[in-house]
Amino acid sequence: MKDFDTVIYGGQVVNSTHTVTCDIGIVDGRVVALGEHLEGGQERIDANNLLVLPGGIDSHVHLAQPSGSAIMADDFTSGTKSAAFGGNTLVLPFALQPVGESLADAVQAYQAKAQGKALTDYSFHPIITDPTEPVLRELPNIIRSGHRSLKIFMAYDGLKLSDRQILDVFAVARREKALVMIHAENYDMIRFATEALASDGKLAPKYHAAAHAMAAEEEATNRILALAEWMNVAIAILHVSTRRAIEEIRAAQRQGVQVFAETCPQYLVLTAEDLDRPGKEGAKFVCSPPPRDPDSQAACWEGLKNGVFALFSSDHCPFRFEGAGGKQPTSGELDFRSIPNGIPGIETRLPILFSEGVTAGKIDVNRFVAVSSTNHARIYGFYPKKGLIAVGADADIVLWDPSQRVTISQRILHHDCDYTPYEGRQVTGWPVRTLLGGKTIVHEGSLCAEPGVGQFRAQGTPTQPHVQQAA
Ligand code: URP
Ligand code: ZN
Ligand code: ZN
């Protein structure tokens, strides 16, 4: 038998359903053996005292996405580099359709932006902003070419679809067995609140949270659940942040509606009070939905524990704090209406969930793997090649030191954004080595690969997450 290229020995191998202490044999980028005392290997990696996890999959990130006058700091190289340092091996950003243009062209142009640039594997979701008849006719080919998840917005000028347009997209998605990802906030409620706040001169960053009220998210969540149930289409509701929205989703899941839900680090560890930090600091926390309150945080943790949330993503949206196209205006006072929405977090997603969840005893390590890797692979069609450590799977693996204590700081991160909203946060648990297809891409703080090592991965058939369902 051919020798192993690599043997990872002595670690605790953690999958979404179980943990075993065993060695891993890798040949040609894939796991070919799991067992005790595996001999040989061109390279032997000592994983004693470490957890050995499937590489993180972040299915909600924004890289090199056109955003009006705002400038996204990360392209495919810097964004995937930061992802790799954070223990991820696959990321899924978005190909945005400019209004009035072809979606197929947007997908092709985005593909070209990524070509030869990535340090992790990648795939991407098309964003539909303008579902005209010709665009709806383009959709089946786009879906069949491996983009089986489509994002739509219920809010934001230039992005928002009407209910009628949503139904048109749902009809194609149902026929083609695609998944529709939803940004659920009520556009008119946000506009109404924004205008009322502005007419009172309330324009500081903290008013962004008031403008994007919990009720606006809850109304849109309710409505999209009703539309999806009526159309019998699979949806994923993204960046869910409120208790009532979670309860609505849980009720729908119990009734058999095909709905997956996602939450993000900002809804676990930040609150609306962060938008009220002194000076201009509050701008660093402007994202939509905004961080909420302690009760909402508790509800998000409950949802992660009881299975309402299958997905935990970063929603990494790297707008800089300083400079043109960033969060601060080039002149004048901050005005929440013109602060680009979105915050960075691709590198800190896994350490925050591990520390606040596993180390603090809120979730177990198998659930950590499920919501940060395995379920993303299942729902977005990469399983069983990705999202698990098993014979036949890609050797996308992260070695994780559960006892390493780190203070998160911009100084140690690798994105091209100029701040982290988690500055000064202490975490316990940190990725120490990331392997993509059996090759080490990050080891002890050093990048060990060149852009282009990451490949496009087409989405295949989704599989149902094998996790506890909402009780
Ligand atoms: O504020 C956010 N979340 N910006 C990113 C775009 C989106 O809605 O996901
Ligand atoms: Zn969104
Ligand atoms: Zn997003």
mmCIF file of C-alpha atoms in Angstrom, residues 272-461:
data_model
loop_
_atom_site.group_PDB
_atom_site.id
_atom_site.type_symbol
_atom_site.label_atom_id
_atom_site.label_comp_id
_atom_site.label_asym_id
_atom_site.label_seq_id
_atom_site.Cartn_x
_atom_site.Cartn_y
_atom_site.Cartn_z
ATOM 1 C CA ALA A 272 -27.117 47.975 20.657
ATOM 2 C CA GLU A 273 -25.167 49.735 23.431
ATOM 3 C CA ASP A 274 -22.004 49.184 21.418
ATOM 4 C CA LEU A 275 -23.432 51.546 18.811
ATOM 5 C CA ASP A 276 -23.455 54.193 21.539
ATOM 6 C CA ARG A 277 -19.743 54.041 22.324
ATOM 7 C CA PRO A 278 -18.081 57.435 22.716
ATOM 8 C CA GLY A 279 -16.929 59.573 19.814
ATOM 9 C CA LYS A 280 -17.174 57.891 16.460
ATOM 10 C CA GLU A 281 -16.593 54.381 17.803
ATOM 11 C CA GLY A 282 -20.276 53.459 17.501
ATOM 12 C CA ALA A 283 -19.916 53.415 13.703
ATOM 13 C CA LYS A 284 -17.753 50.297 14.028
ATOM 14 C CA PHE A 285 -20.834 48.309 15.066
ATOM 15 C CA VAL A 286 -23.311 49.398 12.400
ATOM 16 C CA CYS A 287 -24.678 46.323 10.677
ATOM 17 C CA SER A 288 -28.130 45.018 9.807
ATOM 18 C CA PRO A 289 -29.876 43.658 11.688
ATOM 19 C CA PRO A 290 -28.079 45.555 14.463
ATOM 20 C CA PRO A 291 -26.850 43.863 17.638
ATOM 21 C CA ARG A 292 -29.799 43.809 20.071
ATOM 22 C CA ASP A 293 -30.024 43.294 23.851
ATOM 23 C CA PRO A 294 -29.107 40.646 26.461
ATOM 24 C CA ASP A 295 -32.435 38.830 26.111
ATOM 25 C CA SER A 296 -31.929 38.538 22.350
ATOM 26 C CA GLN A 297 -28.403 37.237 22.961
ATOM 27 C CA ALA A 298 -29.804 34.596 25.317
ATOM 28 C CA ALA A 299 -32.404 33.613 22.713
ATOM 29 C CA CYS A 300 -29.691 33.203 20.077
ATOM 30 C CA TRP A 301 -27.717 30.915 22.395
ATOM 31 C CA GLU A 302 -30.869 28.866 23.063
ATOM 32 C CA GLY A 303 -31.453 28.602 19.310
ATOM 33 C CA LEU A 304 -27.897 27.378 18.756
ATOM 34 C CA LYS A 305 -28.332 24.792 21.482
ATOM 35 C CA ASN A 306 -31.762 23.459 20.595
ATOM 36 C CA GLY A 307 -31.267 23.239 16.835
ATOM 37 C CA VAL A 308 -33.367 26.146 15.554
ATOM 38 C CA PHE A 309 -30.094 27.525 14.186
ATOM 39 C CA ALA A 310 -28.345 25.095 11.868
ATOM 40 C CA LEU A 311 -25.863 27.744 10.772
ATOM 41 C CA PHE A 312 -23.414 30.058 12.502
ATOM 42 C CA SER A 313 -21.722 32.404 10.019
ATOM 43 C CA SER A 314 -19.700 35.593 10.283
ATOM 44 C CA ASP A 315 -21.522 37.896 7.807
ATOM 45 C CA HIS A 316 -18.015 39.311 7.351
ATOM 46 C CA CYS A 317 -18.630 42.603 5.594
ATOM 47 C CA PRO A 318 -15.349 44.502 5.752
ATOM 48 C CA PHE A 319 -15.956 48.237 5.487
ATOM 49 C CA ARG A 320 -13.045 50.215 6.920
ATOM 50 C CA PHE A 321 -13.467 52.637 9.816
ATOM 51 C CA GLU A 322 -11.124 55.277 8.365
ATOM 52 C CA GLY A 323 -10.727 56.686 4.894
ATOM 53 C CA ALA A 324 -12.771 57.138 1.733
ATOM 54 C CA GLY A 325 -15.495 54.539 1.269
ATOM 55 C CA GLY A 326 -15.339 53.675 4.983
ATOM 56 C CA LYS A 327 -17.651 54.123 7.951
ATOM 57 C CA GLN A 328 -16.755 57.765 8.661
ATOM 58 C CA PRO A 329 -17.754 60.621 6.381
ATOM 59 C CA THR A 330 -14.879 62.500 4.746
ATOM 60 C CA SER A 331 -16.378 65.679 6.234
ATOM 61 C CA GLY A 332 -19.041 66.567 8.791
ATOM 62 C CA GLU A 333 -20.735 64.597 11.549
ATOM 63 C CA LEU A 334 -21.529 60.892 11.504
ATOM 64 C CA ASP A 335 -25.004 60.213 10.115
ATOM 65 C CA PHE A 336 -26.274 56.658 10.617
ATOM 66 C CA ARG A 337 -28.111 56.844 7.274
ATOM 67 C CA SER A 338 -24.840 56.907 5.367
ATOM 68 C CA ILE A 339 -22.672 54.553 7.438
ATOM 69 C CA PRO A 340 -22.085 51.425 5.347
ATOM 70 C CA ASN A 341 -23.845 48.473 6.971
ATOM 71 C CA GLY A 342 -21.612 45.560 7.854
ATOM 72 C CA ILE A 343 -18.757 44.574 10.146
ATOM 73 C CA PRO A 344 -15.691 42.317 9.760
ATOM 74 C CA GLY A 345 -15.434 38.936 11.500
ATOM 75 C CA ILE A 346 -14.255 36.129 9.208
ATOM 76 C CA GLU A 347 -11.199 35.347 11.391
ATOM 77 C CA THR A 348 -12.868 35.720 14.779
ATOM 78 C CA ARG A 349 -16.066 33.705 14.135
ATOM 79 C CA LEU A 350 -14.741 30.320 15.295
ATOM 80 C CA PRO A 351 -12.711 31.551 18.303
ATOM 81 C CA ILE A 352 -15.668 33.571 19.616
ATOM 82 C CA LEU A 353 -18.107 30.665 19.280
ATOM 83 C CA PHE A 354 -15.619 28.217 20.766
ATOM 84 C CA SER A 355 -14.742 30.427 23.700
ATOM 85 C CA GLU A 356 -18.196 31.755 24.521
ATOM 86 C CA GLY A 357 -19.919 28.494 23.607
ATOM 87 C CA VAL A 358 -17.679 25.472 24.265
ATOM 88 C CA THR A 359 -15.216 26.831 26.837
ATOM 89 C CA ALA A 360 -18.018 28.567 28.730
ATOM 90 C CA GLY A 361 -20.127 25.388 28.656
ATOM 91 C CA LYS A 362 -23.108 26.652 26.641
ATOM 92 C CA ILE A 363 -22.701 24.172 23.754
ATOM 93 C CA ASP A 364 -20.628 21.038 23.328
ATOM 94 C CA VAL A 365 -17.794 20.717 20.857
ATOM 95 C CA ASN A 366 -19.837 18.501 18.506
ATOM 96 C CA ARG A 367 -22.522 21.165 18.235
ATOM 97 C CA PHE A 368 -19.734 23.688 17.600
ATOM 98 C CA VAL A 369 -18.590 21.609 14.620
ATOM 99 C CA ALA A 370 -22.171 21.137 13.412
ATOM 100 C CA VAL A 371 -23.080 24.835 13.289
ATOM 101 C CA SER A 372 -19.715 26.104 12.074
ATOM 102 C CA SER A 373 -18.852 23.462 9.479
ATOM 103 C CA THR A 374 -20.926 20.298 8.954
ATOM 104 C CA ASN A 375 -24.341 21.911 8.523
ATOM 105 C CA HIS A 376 -22.946 24.447 6.047
ATOM 106 C CA ALA A 377 -21.580 21.532 4.006
ATOM 107 C CA ARG A 378 -24.912 19.714 4.165
ATOM 108 C CA ILE A 379 -27.219 22.650 3.445
ATOM 109 C CA TYR A 380 -25.090 24.138 0.661
ATOM 110 C CA GLY A 381 -24.307 20.813 -1.029
ATOM 111 C CA PHE A 382 -20.676 19.937 -0.184
ATOM 112 C CA TYR A 383 -21.304 16.970 2.096
ATOM 113 C CA PRO A 384 -19.758 14.372 2.508
ATOM 114 C CA LYS A 385 -16.617 15.710 0.811
ATOM 115 C CA LYS A 386 -16.520 18.592 3.265
ATOM 116 C CA GLY A 387 -17.736 19.341 6.773
ATOM 117 C CA LEU A 388 -16.499 16.116 8.380
ATOM 118 C CA ILE A 389 -13.410 14.041 9.016
ATOM 119 C CA ALA A 390 -14.059 10.614 7.507
ATOM 120 C CA VAL A 391 -12.499 8.256 5.013
ATOM 121 C CA GLY A 392 -13.143 9.707 1.556
ATOM 122 C CA ALA A 393 -13.584 13.306 2.694
ATOM 123 C CA ASP A 394 -11.280 16.130 1.622
ATOM 124 C CA ALA A 395 -8.513 16.581 4.190
ATOM 125 C CA ASP A 396 -9.712 20.066 5.148
ATOM 126 C CA ILE A 397 -8.725 20.045 8.774
ATOM 127 C CA VAL A 398 -8.020 22.503 11.565
ATOM 128 C CA LEU A 399 -5.890 21.742 14.607
ATOM 129 C CA TRP A 400 -7.399 23.580 17.517
ATOM 130 C CA ASP A 401 -5.778 24.343 20.859
ATOM 131 C CA PRO A 402 -8.686 24.421 23.320
ATOM 132 C CA SER A 403 -6.621 26.020 26.071
ATOM 133 C CA GLN A 404 -4.778 28.767 24.188
ATOM 134 C CA ARG A 405 -5.780 32.177 25.528
ATOM 135 C CA VAL A 406 -5.743 35.051 23.078
ATOM 136 C CA THR A 407 -6.752 38.678 23.273
ATOM 137 C CA ILE A 408 -8.431 39.568 19.994
ATOM 138 C CA SER A 409 -6.907 42.664 18.477
ATOM 139 C CA GLN A 410 -6.613 44.250 15.050
ATOM 140 C CA ARG A 411 -2.835 43.803 15.455
ATOM 141 C CA ILE A 412 -3.055 39.997 15.194
ATOM 142 C CA LEU A 413 -5.704 39.672 12.447
ATOM 143 C CA HIS A 414 -5.081 39.217 8.733
ATOM 144 C CA HIS A 415 -8.022 40.908 7.020
ATOM 145 C CA ASP A 416 -7.520 44.174 5.124
ATOM 146 C CA CYS A 417 -10.082 45.944 7.270
ATOM 147 C CA ASP A 418 -8.628 48.486 9.727
ATOM 148 C CA TYR A 419 -10.444 47.412 12.891
ATOM 149 C CA THR A 420 -12.181 44.559 14.649
ATOM 150 C CA PRO A 421 -15.422 45.066 16.571
ATOM 151 C CA TYR A 422 -14.043 42.536 19.069
ATOM 152 C CA GLU A 423 -10.921 44.531 20.041
ATOM 153 C CA GLY A 424 -9.721 43.527 23.516
ATOM 154 C CA ARG A 425 -12.023 40.505 23.847
ATOM 155 C CA GLN A 426 -10.308 37.573 25.538
ATOM 156 C CA VAL A 427 -10.950 34.120 24.160
ATOM 157 C CA THR A 428 -9.871 30.640 25.173
ATOM 158 C CA GLY A 429 -9.398 28.282 22.227
ATOM 159 C CA TRP A 430 -7.580 29.147 19.005
ATOM 160 C CA PRO A 431 -6.766 27.481 15.657
ATOM 161 C CA VAL A 432 -3.062 26.627 15.455
ATOM 162 C CA ARG A 433 -2.836 24.891 12.076
ATOM 163 C CA THR A 434 -5.118 24.817 9.031
ATOM 164 C CA LEU A 435 -4.849 22.200 6.280
ATOM 165 C CA LEU A 436 -6.607 22.485 2.942
ATOM 166 C CA GLY A 437 -6.715 19.274 0.907
ATOM 167 C CA GLY A 438 -4.014 17.836 3.173
ATOM 168 C CA LYS A 439 -1.611 20.784 2.674
ATOM 169 C CA THR A 440 -0.822 23.091 5.564
ATOM 170 C CA ILE A 441 -1.906 26.607 4.632
ATOM 171 C CA VAL A 442 -1.459 28.257 8.041
ATOM 172 C CA HIS A 443 0.797 27.120 10.887
ATOM 173 C CA GLU A 444 1.583 28.924 14.137
ATOM 174 C CA GLY A 445 0.885 32.380 12.834
ATOM 175 C CA SER A 446 2.510 31.964 9.409
ATOM 176 C CA LEU A 447 0.949 31.640 6.008
ATOM 177 C CA CYS A 448 2.317 28.556 4.249
ATOM 178 C CA ALA A 449 0.540 28.739 0.877
ATOM 179 C CA GLU A 450 0.218 30.957 -2.181
ATOM 180 C CA PRO A 451 -2.969 32.529 -3.527
ATOM 181 C CA GLY A 452 -4.573 30.112 -5.965
ATOM 182 C CA VAL A 453 -4.308 27.090 -3.663
ATOM 183 C CA GLY A 454 -8.038 27.549 -2.959
ATOM 184 C CA GLN A 455 -10.375 26.227 -5.640
ATOM 185 C CA PHE A 456 -13.934 26.935 -6.750
ATOM 186 C CA ARG A 457 -16.279 24.213 -5.500
ATOM 187 C CA ALA A 458 -19.617 23.781 -7.221
ATOM 188 C CA GLN A 459 -22.572 23.132 -4.950
ATOM 189 C CA GLY A 460 -24.098 19.659 -5.274
ATOM 190 C CA THR A 461 -27.184 18.124 -3.774
#
